[in-house]
């Protein structure tokens, strides 16, 4: 039997906490000056690590409780019918998208992409994950070809 929550909080509260943490990370990533090195580790490592701990806790406690699996789309859908596993899936997205966003920001700084141009790419990564990554990779390729330099060794 799956509980209505964990550590005294219901699943909606955990959903809000995860979303708020991720949003804080994205705000820091997009708006805070990168010259504040100590602040840069918050969206790059600290918040993704906290989210990963939450994800891991949910998976370790509830993975055996869910129906379904990863073999078919229907099996994945069945897996996410269990509230804690649905939350784990959502937190997985939050953690990975923020980590990828921090990677994009670091690389974009190295290749000289202005912060004003980084913001919509980072926002796209926040909202649409792989689409934002694809836009960044295409942007970096265009910059590399236009400037005639390779930045892969620098970032």
CSV table of C-alpha atoms in Angstrom, one decimal, residues 26 29 40 43-45 96-108 122:
chain,number,residue,atom,x,y,z
A,26,UNK,CA,17.0,28.4,-13.2
A,29,UNK,CA,21.4,30.4,-13.7
A,40,UNK,CA,27.3,29.2,-9.7
A,43,UNK,CA,22.2,25.6,-10.0
A,44,UNK,CA,25.1,23.5,-11.4
A,45,UNK,CA,25.6,21.0,-8.6
A,96,UNK,CA,18.6,16.6,-15.4
A,97,UNK,CA,17.3,19.7,-17.2
A,98,UNK,CA,18.8,22.0,-14.7
A,99,UNK,CA,22.2,20.1,-14.8
A,100,UNK,CA,22.1,20.4,-18.6
A,101,UNK,CA,21.2,24.1,-18.4
A,102,UNK,CA,24.2,24.7,-16.2
A,103,UNK,CA,26.4,22.9,-18.7
A,104,UNK,CA,24.9,25.0,-21.5
A,105,UNK,CA,25.6,28.2,-19.6
A,106,UNK,CA,29.2,27.3,-18.9
A,107,UNK,CA,29.8,26.4,-22.6
A,108,UNK,CA,28.0,29.5,-23.8
A,122,UNK,CA,18.1,28.5,-21.1
